[in-house]
mmCIF file of C-alpha atoms in Angstrom:
data_model
loop_
_atom_site.group_PDB
_atom_site.id
_atom_site.type_symbol
_atom_site.label_atom_id
_atom_site.label_comp_id
_atom_site.label_asym_id
_atom_site.label_seq_id
_atom_site.Cartn_x
_atom_site.Cartn_y
_atom_site.Cartn_z
ATOM 1 C CA MET A 249 166.518 60.275 96.798
ATOM 2 C CA PHE A 250 165.183 63.482 95.445
ATOM 3 C CA VAL A 251 165.551 67.143 94.534
ATOM 4 C CA PRO A 252 165.685 69.783 97.574
ATOM 5 C CA GLN A 253 163.709 72.922 96.946
ATOM 6 C CA THR A 254 163.950 76.569 98.229
ATOM 7 C CA LEU A 255 161.900 79.278 97.743
ATOM 8 C CA ALA A 256 161.907 81.472 94.711
ATOM 9 C CA THR A 257 161.443 84.699 96.594
ATOM 10 C CA ALA A 258 161.374 85.756 99.955
ATOM 11 C CA ILE A 259 158.252 85.906 102.240
ATOM 12 C CA ALA A 260 157.456 88.556 105.455
ATOM 13 C CA LEU A 261 154.495 88.153 107.734
ATOM 14 C CA GLU A 262 153.966 89.544 110.640
ATOM 15 C CA GLY A 263 151.365 88.734 113.756
ATOM 16 C CA VAL A 264 150.743 88.764 117.628
ATOM 17 C CA GLY A 265 151.722 85.467 119.116
ATOM 18 C CA LEU A 266 149.101 82.657 120.178
ATOM 19 C CA HIS A 267 150.545 82.034 123.992
ATOM 20 C CA THR A 268 153.108 85.316 123.972
ATOM 21 C CA GLY A 269 150.932 87.847 122.305
ATOM 22 C CA ALA A 270 154.067 89.749 121.192
ATOM 23 C CA PRO A 271 154.359 91.587 117.871
ATOM 24 C CA THR A 272 156.906 89.217 116.111
ATOM 25 C CA ARG A 273 157.804 89.947 112.400
ATOM 26 C CA VAL A 274 158.876 86.854 110.287
ATOM 27 C CA GLU A 275 160.776 86.719 106.938
ATOM 28 C CA LEU A 276 161.415 83.524 105.422
ATOM 29 C CA GLN A 277 164.882 83.864 102.893
ATOM 30 C CA PRO A 278 165.742 81.144 99.657
ATOM 31 C CA ALA A 279 168.466 78.975 100.845
ATOM 32 C CA ALA A 280 171.009 76.579 99.235
ATOM 33 C CA ASP A 281 172.202 74.099 101.779
ATOM 34 C CA SER A 282 170.939 74.571 104.919
ATOM 35 C CA GLY A 283 167.688 72.858 105.632
ATOM 36 C CA ARG A 284 164.972 74.949 107.346
ATOM 37 C CA ILE A 285 166.701 76.821 109.835
ATOM 38 C CA PHE A 286 165.886 79.454 112.287
ATOM 39 C CA PHE A 287 167.439 82.365 113.421
ATOM 40 C CA ARG A 288 166.746 85.174 116.228
ATOM 41 C CA ASP A 289 169.170 87.320 118.001
ATOM 42 C CA GLY A 290 171.819 86.153 116.442
ATOM 43 C CA VAL A 291 171.667 82.616 117.365
ATOM 44 C CA HIS A 292 170.291 79.650 114.341
ATOM 45 C CA ILE A 293 168.003 77.206 115.570
ATOM 46 C CA PRO A 294 168.042 73.653 113.030
ATOM 47 C CA ALA A 295 164.215 72.915 112.612
ATOM 48 C CA VAL A 296 165.191 69.000 114.250
ATOM 49 C CA THR A 297 164.014 67.328 117.163
ATOM 50 C CA ASP A 298 167.470 67.666 119.085
ATOM 51 C CA PHE A 299 166.457 71.324 119.748
ATOM 52 C CA VAL A 300 162.941 70.996 121.056
ATOM 53 C CA VAL A 301 162.584 72.514 124.323
ATOM 54 C CA GLU A 302 159.166 72.876 125.143
ATOM 55 C CA THR A 303 156.220 70.929 123.899
ATOM 56 C CA ARG A 304 153.560 72.069 126.358
ATOM 57 C CA ARG A 305 150.226 73.565 123.764
ATOM 58 C CA SER A 306 152.958 74.478 121.274
ATOM 59 C CA THR A 307 156.052 73.397 120.463
ATOM 60 C CA THR A 308 159.688 75.404 120.793
ATOM 61 C CA LEU A 309 162.998 75.304 119.665
ATOM 62 C CA GLY A 310 165.666 76.623 121.779
ATOM 63 C CA ARG A 311 169.710 76.370 121.491
ATOM 64 C CA GLN A 312 172.113 79.058 123.630
ATOM 65 C CA GLY A 313 169.688 80.287 125.529
ATOM 66 C CA VAL A 314 167.246 81.628 122.667
ATOM 67 C CA THR A 315 163.378 79.850 122.477
ATOM 68 C CA ILE A 316 160.796 80.418 119.423
ATOM 69 C CA ALA A 317 157.847 79.504 119.971
ATOM 70 C CA THR A 318 155.018 77.925 118.226
ATOM 71 C CA VAL A 319 156.791 76.783 114.770
ATOM 72 C CA GLU A 320 154.031 73.986 114.238
ATOM 73 C CA HIS A 321 152.170 75.436 111.505
ATOM 74 C CA LEU A 322 154.818 77.522 109.839
ATOM 75 C CA LEU A 323 157.183 73.718 109.584
ATOM 76 C CA ALA A 324 153.590 71.735 108.489
ATOM 77 C CA ALA A 325 153.317 74.223 105.469
ATOM 78 C CA LEU A 326 157.113 73.942 104.515
ATOM 79 C CA LEU A 327 156.491 70.308 104.494
ATOM 80 C CA LEU A 328 153.637 70.533 102.825
ATOM 81 C CA ALA A 329 155.039 72.893 99.808
ATOM 82 C CA GLY A 330 158.436 70.738 99.828
ATOM 83 C CA ILE A 331 160.441 73.367 100.893
ATOM 84 C CA ASP A 332 163.613 71.847 102.265
ATOM 85 C CA HIS A 333 165.845 75.003 102.168
ATOM 86 C CA VAL A 334 165.110 78.194 104.228
ATOM 87 C CA GLU A 335 166.010 80.365 106.254
ATOM 88 C CA ILE A 336 163.242 82.132 108.449
ATOM 89 C CA HIS A 337 164.429 84.833 110.367
ATOM 90 C CA VAL A 338 162.459 85.536 113.742
ATOM 91 C CA ASP A 339 162.550 89.491 115.894
ATOM 92 C CA GLY A 340 160.106 87.925 118.315
ATOM 93 C CA PRO A 341 159.448 85.151 120.902
ATOM 94 C CA GLU A 342 157.087 83.307 119.411
ATOM 95 C CA LEU A 343 155.436 83.137 115.293
ATOM 96 C CA PRO A 344 152.748 84.800 114.849
ATOM 97 C CA ALA A 345 149.376 83.220 115.506
ATOM 98 C CA LEU A 346 147.316 84.539 111.632
ATOM 99 C CA ASP A 347 144.874 82.221 111.265
ATOM 100 C CA GLY A 348 145.194 79.518 113.731
ATOM 101 C CA ALA A 349 146.612 76.583 111.537
ATOM 102 C CA ALA A 350 149.118 76.182 108.380
ATOM 103 C CA HIS A 351 146.796 77.990 105.906
ATOM 104 C CA ARG A 352 147.620 81.671 105.850
ATOM 105 C CA TRP A 353 151.473 80.133 105.935
ATOM 106 C CA SER A 354 150.477 78.168 102.969
ATOM 107 C CA ALA A 355 149.353 80.334 100.787
ATOM 108 C CA ALA A 356 152.528 83.128 101.225
ATOM 109 C CA ILE A 357 154.410 80.435 100.257
ATOM 110 C CA THR A 358 152.406 79.633 97.184
ATOM 111 C CA ALA A 359 152.789 83.352 96.055
ATOM 112 C CA ALA A 360 156.524 83.387 96.407
ATOM 113 C CA GLY A 361 157.217 80.168 94.472
ATOM 114 C CA VAL A 362 159.221 77.089 95.204
ATOM 115 C CA GLN A 363 162.710 77.116 93.483
ATOM 116 C CA ALA A 364 164.217 73.140 92.573
ATOM 117 C CA LEU A 365 168.265 72.900 93.418
ATOM 118 C CA GLN A 366 170.888 71.462 92.289
ATOM 119 C CA GLY A 367 171.677 68.112 93.768
ATOM 120 C CA GLU A 368 169.615 65.188 95.337
ATOM 121 C CA GLN A 369 168.805 64.801 99.318
ATOM 122 C CA GLN A 370 168.202 61.356 100.910
ATOM 123 C CA GLY A 371 164.748 61.298 102.264
ATOM 124 C CA ILE A 372 163.329 58.942 105.435
ATOM 125 C CA HIS A 373 162.186 55.189 104.433
ATOM 126 C CA ILE A 374 160.234 53.237 107.271
ATOM 127 C CA GLU A 375 160.914 49.672 106.755
ATOM 128 C CA SER A 376 158.818 48.661 109.492
ATOM 129 C CA THR A 377 156.463 49.581 111.937
ATOM 130 C CA ARG A 378 156.445 51.218 115.195
ATOM 131 C CA TRP A 379 154.454 51.984 118.094
ATOM 132 C CA MET A 380 155.809 55.174 120.148
ATOM 133 C CA ARG A 381 154.029 56.490 123.748
ATOM 134 C CA GLU A 382 155.158 59.414 125.338
ATOM 135 C CA GLY A 383 151.942 60.136 128.687
ATOM 136 C CA ASP A 384 148.822 60.302 126.482
ATOM 137 C CA THR A 385 150.441 60.812 123.523
ATOM 138 C CA GLU A 386 150.917 57.905 121.087
ATOM 139 C CA PHE A 387 152.549 57.569 117.554
ATOM 140 C CA PHE A 388 152.134 55.020 114.946
ATOM 141 C CA LEU A 389 154.941 54.358 112.189
ATOM 142 C CA PHE A 390 154.373 52.033 109.361
ATOM 143 C CA PRO A 391 155.694 51.652 105.775
ATOM 144 C CA ALA A 392 154.107 53.393 102.513
ATOM 145 C CA GLU A 393 154.727 54.229 99.331
ATOM 146 C CA SER A 394 153.931 57.360 99.986
ATOM 147 C CA LEU A 395 153.261 59.865 102.590
ATOM 148 C CA HIS A 396 150.691 59.847 105.138
ATOM 149 C CA LEU A 397 149.534 62.130 108.244
ATOM 150 C CA TYR A 398 146.773 60.844 109.776
ATOM 151 C CA ALA A 399 145.670 62.754 113.750
ATOM 152 C CA ALA A 400 143.426 61.324 115.864
ATOM 153 C CA ILE A 401 141.989 62.620 119.396
ATOM 154 C CA ALA A 402 140.117 61.932 122.268
ATOM 155 C CA ILE A 403 138.795 64.983 124.320
ATOM 156 C CA PRO A 404 136.038 63.368 126.796
ATOM 157 C CA GLU A 405 132.470 64.745 126.909
ATOM 158 C CA THR A 406 133.262 67.232 123.593
ATOM 159 C CA VAL A 407 132.531 66.841 119.715
ATOM 160 C CA ALA A 408 136.262 65.787 119.911
ATOM 161 C CA GLU A 409 135.217 62.703 122.016
ATOM 162 C CA ARG A 410 136.341 60.540 118.779
ATOM 163 C CA MET A 411 137.497 62.377 115.774
ATOM 164 C CA MET A 412 140.037 61.619 113.027
ATOM 165 C CA ALA A 413 141.799 63.152 110.142
ATOM 166 C CA GLY A 414 144.204 62.995 107.581
ATOM 167 C CA GLY A 415 145.448 60.471 104.721
ATOM 168 C CA CYS A 416 147.769 60.726 101.529
ATOM 169 C CA VAL A 417 149.104 64.116 101.146
ATOM 170 C CA ASP A 418 149.222 63.688 97.528
ATOM 171 C CA ASP A 419 145.626 64.036 97.531
ATOM 172 C CA ALA A 420 144.525 67.702 97.227
ATOM 173 C CA GLY A 421 141.706 67.545 99.264
ATOM 174 C CA VAL A 422 143.883 65.984 102.155
ATOM 175 C CA ARG A 423 146.826 68.444 102.288
ATOM 176 C CA GLU A 424 143.589 71.645 102.434
ATOM 177 C CA GLN A 425 142.542 69.080 105.818
ATOM 178 C CA LEU A 426 145.823 69.540 107.115
ATOM 179 C CA LEU A 427 146.583 73.411 106.100
ATOM 180 C CA ARG A 428 143.409 74.167 108.117
ATOM 181 C CA ALA A 429 143.845 72.114 110.737
ATOM 182 C CA ARG A 430 143.609 75.137 113.507
ATOM 183 C CA THR A 431 144.801 75.545 117.114
ATOM 184 C CA TYR A 432 141.851 74.815 119.886
ATOM 185 C CA GLY A 433 140.892 74.682 123.079
ATOM 186 C CA LEU A 434 138.331 74.132 125.890
ATOM 187 C CA GLU A 435 136.302 76.655 126.786
ATOM 188 C CA TRP A 436 136.293 75.732 130.430
ATOM 189 C CA GLU A 437 140.248 75.919 130.663
ATOM 190 C CA VAL A 438 141.039 79.242 128.973
ATOM 191 C CA GLN A 439 141.260 80.857 132.282
ATOM 192 C CA ALA A 440 143.786 78.510 133.386
ATOM 193 C CA LEU A 441 146.077 78.682 130.289
ATOM 194 C CA LEU A 442 146.007 82.415 130.855
ATOM 195 C CA GLU A 443 146.823 82.331 134.343
ATOM 196 C CA GLY A 444 149.887 80.037 133.221
ATOM 197 C CA GLY A 445 151.151 82.457 130.504
ATOM 198 C CA LEU A 446 149.498 80.600 128.008
ATOM 199 C CA ALA A 447 146.816 81.972 124.837
ATOM 200 C CA ARG A 448 147.700 85.678 125.414
ATOM 201 C CA GLY A 449 147.697 86.283 121.871
ATOM 202 C CA GLY A 450 144.417 84.105 121.304
ATOM 203 C CA SER A 451 140.922 84.588 119.993
ATOM 204 C CA LEU A 452 138.138 83.524 118.201
ATOM 205 C CA ASP A 453 139.603 84.352 114.828
ATOM 206 C CA ASN A 454 143.343 82.237 115.950
ATOM 207 C CA ALA A 455 141.581 79.144 117.422
ATOM 208 C CA VAL A 456 138.649 77.035 118.142
ATOM 209 C CA VAL A 457 136.971 76.778 121.348
ATOM 210 C CA LEU A 458 135.356 73.177 122.126
ATOM 211 C CA THR A 459 132.059 73.445 124.450
ATOM 212 C CA HIS A 460 130.453 70.471 126.268
ATOM 213 C CA ASP A 461 127.838 70.504 123.528
ATOM 214 C CA GLY A 462 129.783 71.675 120.148
ATOM 215 C CA TYR A 463 131.675 74.396 119.719
ATOM 216 C CA LEU A 464 132.203 78.148 121.071
ATOM 217 C CA ASN A 465 133.124 79.079 117.778
#
C-alpha cells in the first residue's frame, strides 16, 4: 500500500506529433481518484493495457473510435514522478514529441509540483519470475524490494548491436538515464517510415538516428 499522488497545479504543453506531424496541445489537470486518464473529443481513455490499440513504433490508446498516439514518454514521466491520478486533455491525434524523450514532461511535472491524496492505493507485487515473448520482443519480470527497470536492444550492424541501460529507479542517475532515453531510428529506414505514414514530425532535434558506424546526430 502507498499514498496516492496527483499534480499540485495544472500543466499545458504543445508541439507537433512525432509520427503525424500534427500540432497538439496537452493539458494535465490534478485529479482525485481517476487513475491516469486521457480525454479527447469527449471520450475518456484510461491509460491501461485494455485500451492499447496499436504498438507500431509507438503506443496508441483508443476507445470508441478515438485514438491518442505516442503516449509512452508522458506515461513514463508520470510513473517516475509518482503521479497516480491525473486527467490528460489532448486536442490532437498524438502527443507532442517535444525532445523525443520523457525529460521535458518530467521538468514540467517537477515545476507544477506533486500533491499527496487521502487514503492508500494498492500496488502490484511480483511474487515469482516470468518470461514473456511476443514477436522479437521479450519481457522478464522478477521479484524485488523496489522497482528496477532495464531495457536491452540488439540492432545488428549498428552501435546498438548490444546495448543495455537501467537499474533501480530510486537511484537519481538511473532516473535521469530513463528520462533522457530518446526516440531512435535507423538512417536507411527513414524513407520507408515516411512512406508508411510515420515520422512526419521527426527531426534531429527529437530523435536519434543510428548509422552503420555511429550516429547521424
